[in-house]
C-alpha cells in the first residue's frame, strides 16, 4: 500500500493524497465548501504543481474521495456521494468520460467504494455493503465485466477459494 500524506491548513483546505509516480490524487477542500465537511476528489500533476489541483467532481452529492490512480495517471478511482448524500458509490474518472458511477454489487447496498486500480486502468478492486449490515463484499470491475463479486471472479478463473472468507 502506498503511504498517505496529510497536510492541513485550517484557513483554506485539507489535502490527503496517495503518491503514484508523478501523479497525486486525494481530497481537496475548496474555500467554497469550507463551511461543510465536504471535500472533493482531486488530482495534482506536474503541471498543476502543489497549487490548485484538478477537481474531479462528484456523482451529484456534496463530496467525493479519490483513492487510487493508474500508473499513467489516466484513470482515477474512489467514492462519491450521490444526490441527497445518503448513498456513496464507487467511481471511475477519466479525462474523456469524467466521473462514472460504477454501481454496487447489490442494489440495496448504500456504500460501494473503489479502492485500487490496475497499472493500466483496466481493472478496479473495491468493496460494496450496507454499513452495519453484514460484512462488505469485495468486487472486481472492468469495462467488459462490469461489477462482479471478487469471489465469483476468482472462481471463474479456476482459483480454489475453499475456506476463504470476507470476499
CSV table of C-alpha atoms in Angstrom, one decimal:
chain,number,residue,atom,x,y,z
A,1,UNK,CA,0.0,0.0,0.0
A,2,UNK,CA,1.1,3.5,-0.8
A,3,UNK,CA,1.7,5.9,2.1
A,4,UNK,CA,-0.9,8.5,2.9
A,5,UNK,CA,0.3,12.0,3.5
A,6,UNK,CA,-1.7,14.7,5.2
A,7,UNK,CA,-1.4,18.5,5.2
A,8,UNK,CA,-3.9,20.7,6.9
A,9,UNK,CA,-4.5,24.4,6.5
A,10,UNK,CA,-7.4,25.4,8.7
A,11,UNK,CA,-8.0,28.6,6.7
A,12,UNK,CA,-8.3,27.2,3.2
A,13,UNK,CA,-8.2,23.4,2.6
A,14,UNK,CA,-7.4,20.0,3.7
A,15,UNK,CA,-5.3,17.7,1.5
A,16,UNK,CA,-4.8,14.0,1.7
A,17,UNK,CA,-3.2,12.1,-1.2
A,18,UNK,CA,-1.6,9.0,-2.3
A,19,UNK,CA,1.6,9.2,-4.4
A,20,UNK,CA,1.8,7.1,-7.6
A,21,UNK,CA,4.7,8.0,-9.9
A,22,UNK,CA,4.4,11.8,-10.5
A,23,UNK,CA,0.6,11.9,-10.2
A,24,UNK,CA,-1.1,12.5,-6.8
A,25,UNK,CA,-4.7,12.0,-6.0
A,26,UNK,CA,-6.7,12.6,-2.9
A,27,UNK,CA,-9.1,15.1,-1.4
A,28,UNK,CA,-9.3,18.9,-1.7
A,29,UNK,CA,-11.4,21.1,0.4
A,30,UNK,CA,-12.0,24.3,-1.7
A,31,UNK,CA,-12.8,27.5,0.1
A,32,UNK,CA,-16.3,27.4,-1.4
A,33,UNK,CA,-17.2,24.3,0.6
A,34,UNK,CA,-15.0,25.1,3.7
A,35,UNK,CA,-18.1,25.6,5.9
A,36,UNK,CA,-19.2,22.0,5.3
A,37,UNK,CA,-17.4,18.7,5.9
A,38,UNK,CA,-17.3,18.0,2.2
A,39,UNK,CA,-14.1,17.6,0.2
A,40,UNK,CA,-13.8,16.9,-3.5
A,41,UNK,CA,-11.7,14.2,-5.2
A,42,UNK,CA,-8.7,15.9,-6.8
A,43,UNK,CA,-5.6,15.3,-8.9
A,44,UNK,CA,-2.3,17.1,-8.7
A,45,UNK,CA,0.1,16.7,-11.7
A,46,UNK,CA,3.5,18.2,-12.6
A,47,UNK,CA,1.6,21.0,-14.5
A,48,UNK,CA,-0.7,21.9,-11.5
A,49,UNK,CA,2.2,21.5,-9.0
A,50,UNK,CA,1.3,21.9,-5.4
A,51,UNK,CA,-1.2,24.7,-6.0
A,52,UNK,CA,-4.8,24.3,-7.0
A,53,UNK,CA,-5.5,20.8,-8.2
A,54,UNK,CA,-7.8,19.5,-10.9
A,55,UNK,CA,-11.1,18.8,-9.2
A,56,UNK,CA,-12.8,15.6,-10.4
A,57,UNK,CA,-16.3,16.4,-9.3
A,58,UNK,CA,-19.0,14.3,-7.6
A,59,UNK,CA,-21.8,12.0,-8.6
A,60,UNK,CA,-24.4,14.6,-7.6
A,61,UNK,CA,-23.7,14.7,-3.8
A,62,UNK,CA,-21.7,17.1,-1.7
A,63,UNK,CA,-18.4,15.3,-1.7
A,64,UNK,CA,-16.0,12.7,-3.2
A,65,UNK,CA,-12.7,11.0,-2.4
A,66,UNK,CA,-10.0,9.8,-4.8
A,67,UNK,CA,-8.4,6.5,-3.6
A,68,UNK,CA,-6.0,5.4,-6.3
A,69,UNK,CA,-4.6,6.3,-9.8
A,70,UNK,CA,-3.4,4.2,-12.6
A,71,UNK,CA,0.4,4.3,-13.3
A,72,UNK,CA,0.0,6.6,-16.3
A,73,UNK,CA,-2.4,8.8,-14.5
A,74,UNK,CA,-5.3,8.4,-16.9
A,75,UNK,CA,-7.7,6.6,-14.5
A,76,UNK,CA,-8.6,7.7,-11.0
A,77,UNK,CA,-10.9,5.7,-8.7
A,78,UNK,CA,-12.7,6.4,-5.4
A,79,UNK,CA,-16.0,7.0,-3.8
A,80,UNK,CA,-18.6,9.8,-4.2
A,81,UNK,CA,-21.8,10.9,-2.5
A,82,UNK,CA,-24.9,10.6,-4.7
A,83,UNK,CA,-27.6,13.3,-4.6
A,84,UNK,CA,-29.1,13.5,-1.1
A,85,UNK,CA,-25.8,12.4,0.5
A,86,UNK,CA,-27.3,9.1,1.9
A,87,UNK,CA,-25.6,6.8,-0.6
A,88,UNK,CA,-22.0,6.5,-1.6
A,89,UNK,CA,-20.9,4.9,-4.9
A,90,UNK,CA,-17.6,3.7,-6.4
A,91,UNK,CA,-16.4,5.8,-9.3
A,92,UNK,CA,-14.0,5.7,-12.2
A,93,UNK,CA,-12.8,9.0,-13.6
A,94,UNK,CA,-11.0,9.7,-16.9
A,95,UNK,CA,-10.4,12.9,-18.7
A,96,UNK,CA,-12.6,11.6,-21.6
A,97,UNK,CA,-15.6,10.4,-19.6
A,98,UNK,CA,-15.4,12.4,-16.4
A,99,UNK,CA,-16.7,10.6,-13.2
A,100,UNK,CA,-18.7,7.4,-13.8
A,101,UNK,CA,-20.9,5.7,-11.2
A,102,UNK,CA,-19.8,2.0,-11.0
A,103,UNK,CA,-22.9,1.0,-9.1
A,104,UNK,CA,-22.9,-1.6,-6.3
A,105,UNK,CA,-23.0,-5.4,-6.1
A,106,UNK,CA,-26.5,-5.4,-4.6
A,107,UNK,CA,-28.9,-2.6,-5.5
A,108,UNK,CA,-29.8,-2.3,-1.8
A,109,UNK,CA,-26.2,-1.5,-0.8
A,110,UNK,CA,-25.8,2.1,0.4
A,111,UNK,CA,-22.0,2.0,0.0
A,112,UNK,CA,-19.6,0.9,-2.7
A,113,UNK,CA,-16.1,2.2,-3.0
A,114,UNK,CA,-13.3,1.7,-5.5
A,115,UNK,CA,-10.0,1.3,-3.6
A,116,UNK,CA,-7.4,0.1,-6.2
A,117,UNK,CA,-6.9,0.4,-9.9
A,118,UNK,CA,-4.6,-1.7,-12.0
A,119,UNK,CA,-1.5,-0.2,-13.6
A,120,UNK,CA,-3.2,0.1,-17.0
A,121,UNK,CA,-6.5,1.3,-15.5
A,122,UNK,CA,-8.5,-1.7,-16.8
A,123,UNK,CA,-9.3,-3.4,-13.5
A,124,UNK,CA,-10.7,-1.9,-10.4
A,125,UNK,CA,-11.0,-3.5,-6.9
A,126,UNK,CA,-13.3,-2.4,-4.2
A,127,UNK,CA,-16.0,-3.3,-1.7
A,128,UNK,CA,-19.8,-3.0,-1.6
A,129,UNK,CA,-22.0,-3.1,1.5
A,130,UNK,CA,-24.6,-1.6,3.7
A,131,UNK,CA,-22.7,-0.3,6.7
A,132,UNK,CA,-23.8,-2.1,9.9
A,133,UNK,CA,-25.4,-5.0,8.0
A,134,UNK,CA,-23.2,-8.0,7.4
A,135,UNK,CA,-19.7,-7.9,6.0
A,136,UNK,CA,-18.6,-5.9,2.9
A,137,UNK,CA,-18.3,-7.9,-0.3
A,138,UNK,CA,-15.2,-7.4,-2.5
A,139,UNK,CA,-15.7,-6.6,-6.1
A,140,UNK,CA,-13.7,-6.5,-9.4
A,141,UNK,CA,-14.8,-4.1,-12.1
A,142,UNK,CA,-13.8,-3.8,-15.8
A,143,UNK,CA,-15.5,-2.3,-18.8
A,144,UNK,CA,-16.1,-5.8,-20.2
A,145,UNK,CA,-17.3,-7.5,-17.0
A,146,UNK,CA,-19.0,-4.6,-15.2
A,147,UNK,CA,-19.0,-5.1,-11.4
A,148,UNK,CA,-18.7,-8.8,-10.2
A,149,UNK,CA,-18.0,-10.2,-6.8
A,150,UNK,CA,-14.4,-10.9,-6.1
A,151,UNK,CA,-15.4,-14.5,-5.1
A,152,UNK,CA,-17.1,-15.1,-8.5
A,153,UNK,CA,-14.2,-13.6,-10.4
A,154,UNK,CA,-11.7,-15.9,-8.7
A,155,UNK,CA,-13.9,-19.0,-9.0
A,156,UNK,CA,-14.3,-18.2,-12.7
A,157,UNK,CA,-10.6,-18.1,-13.0
A,158,UNK,CA,-10.3,-21.6,-11.5
A,159,UNK,CA,-8.9,-20.4,-8.2
A,160,UNK,CA,-9.8,-22.7,-5.3
A,161,UNK,CA,-11.3,-20.5,-2.7
A,162,UNK,CA,-12.2,-23.2,-0.3
A,163,UNK,CA,-12.0,-21.8,3.3
A,164,UNK,CA,-11.7,-18.2,2.2
A,165,UNK,CA,-14.0,-15.7,3.8
A,166,UNK,CA,-14.7,-12.0,3.6
A,167,UNK,CA,-14.5,-11.8,-0.1
